[in-house]
Each structure stands twice: as C-alpha cells, then as structure tokens.
C-alpha cells in the first residue's frame, strides 16, 4: 500500500522540545512477541517530506490511526534517533490520518 499524503490540516505540532512526552507511541508494521526489530510506518507530507508519525498518548494514536493500527511505545527522548534511523525528514506529533485510511480491528482480523 502506498503511504498517505498528510496535509497541514491533519497536524497538531508540539510547541517545543519541552512538550515531548516521557512515552511516545509510533505506528508500525505488525510485530510478534519476541521480535527484536520494528518497522515504523512513514508517511509522505503534502510538501514532499517523509514523516514519522508520533503520538503523545495511546488514545491519540487510536484516534488518529484507528483501533487496528499496530504500534510501539518508546521513550520520548528516543524520537529524534528513531527519526534519523528510519530516514524520516520530520516528526509529526498527533497527526490524524484521513478517516478512510485509519485501520480498524475488523480490517486487521482481530
């Protein structure tokens, strides 16, 4: 599936680095217990950048990506490293995907 294009209307940026939460939630490919590697999902922005979607709470992730979206929780301080290692250009906090692109449990077979 091709990545979504996210426009500014879907983004609620954090004001500064002091707002980075202790725990952040990142959409990823489905992982199995015991997996040592996680593939994060990157999205394209309307201005041509690759974005790492990151959420300040699990509820924000569910609201923005759907209740069937696989995710991983990480320390907020790790976000910049994950951004660099994933090849993302920017980090988008609490960006909601368009409703038709959100994953539901039914779609995932859960």
XYZ file of C-alpha atoms in Angstrom:
110
model
C 0.000 0.000 0.000
C 1.343 3.436 -0.879
C 1.899 5.808 2.016
C -0.636 8.533 2.653
C -0.052 12.161 1.927
C -0.670 14.234 5.038
C -1.558 17.890 4.686
C -1.220 20.610 7.306
C -4.885 20.249 8.245
C -4.099 16.887 9.882
C -1.156 18.066 12.003
C -1.071 19.473 15.540
C 2.635 20.206 16.145
C 4.179 20.390 19.608
C 5.259 23.880 20.651
C 8.834 22.912 21.553
C 11.030 20.054 22.708
C 9.886 20.537 26.308
C 6.481 19.185 25.261
C 7.927 15.783 24.259
C 6.202 13.218 26.495
C 8.011 10.638 28.597
C 6.445 7.877 26.459
C 5.615 8.245 22.768
C 3.603 5.909 20.539
C 4.604 5.192 16.941
C 2.579 3.375 14.244
C 4.477 0.370 12.933
C 4.128 -2.836 10.972
C 2.622 -5.677 12.970
C 5.157 -7.241 15.335
C 5.159 -10.576 17.126
C 6.169 -11.114 20.723
C 9.917 -11.603 20.847
C 10.691 -9.639 17.658
C 13.843 -7.586 18.095
C 13.257 -5.276 15.113
C 10.302 -2.990 14.468
C 9.452 -1.353 11.145
C 7.935 2.081 11.736
C 5.440 3.427 9.227
C 6.468 6.611 7.455
C 4.033 8.864 5.616
C 4.513 11.480 2.924
C 3.567 15.071 3.653
C 1.895 17.379 1.152
C 5.170 19.306 0.829
C 7.140 16.195 -0.165
C 8.792 15.218 3.129
C 8.834 11.760 4.742
C 7.239 11.946 8.184
C 7.485 9.806 11.283
C 4.056 9.904 12.923
C 4.391 10.051 16.683
C 1.659 10.297 19.291
C 1.618 11.723 22.790
C -0.787 9.069 24.081
C -2.195 5.731 23.023
C -5.633 7.348 22.785
C -4.256 9.949 20.356
C -2.793 7.131 18.219
C -6.126 5.275 18.172
C -7.995 8.497 17.351
C -5.535 9.358 14.557
C -4.818 5.931 13.034
C -7.667 3.652 14.137
C -8.023 0.924 16.737
C -6.462 -1.689 14.431
C -3.168 0.167 13.975
C -0.144 -1.757 15.282
C 2.098 0.450 17.421
C 5.188 0.522 19.578
C 5.783 2.581 22.722
C 9.183 4.257 23.105
C 10.778 6.812 25.396
C 10.086 10.317 24.125
C 13.787 11.082 24.207
C 14.362 8.373 21.555
C 12.204 10.040 18.891
C 14.991 12.030 17.224
C 17.175 8.906 16.985
C 14.291 6.880 15.532
C 13.633 9.687 13.049
C 17.253 9.605 11.893
C 17.475 5.806 11.717
C 14.176 5.471 9.826
C 15.066 8.006 7.145
C 12.253 10.387 8.089
C 12.675 14.093 7.364
C 10.258 15.335 10.013
C 8.370 14.183 13.093
C 4.631 14.862 13.131
C 3.020 14.731 16.564
C -0.621 13.645 16.924
C -1.328 13.863 13.193
C -4.649 12.255 12.325
C -4.910 10.263 9.125
C -7.937 10.879 6.913
C -10.823 8.726 8.206
C -10.778 6.409 5.177
C -7.133 5.478 5.862
C -7.499 4.587 9.539
C -7.232 0.895 10.401
C -9.956 -0.837 12.350
C -9.785 -4.073 14.291
C -12.249 -5.611 11.837
C -9.939 -4.826 8.903
C -6.975 -6.360 10.735
C -8.885 -9.571 11.554
C -8.616 -9.116 15.334
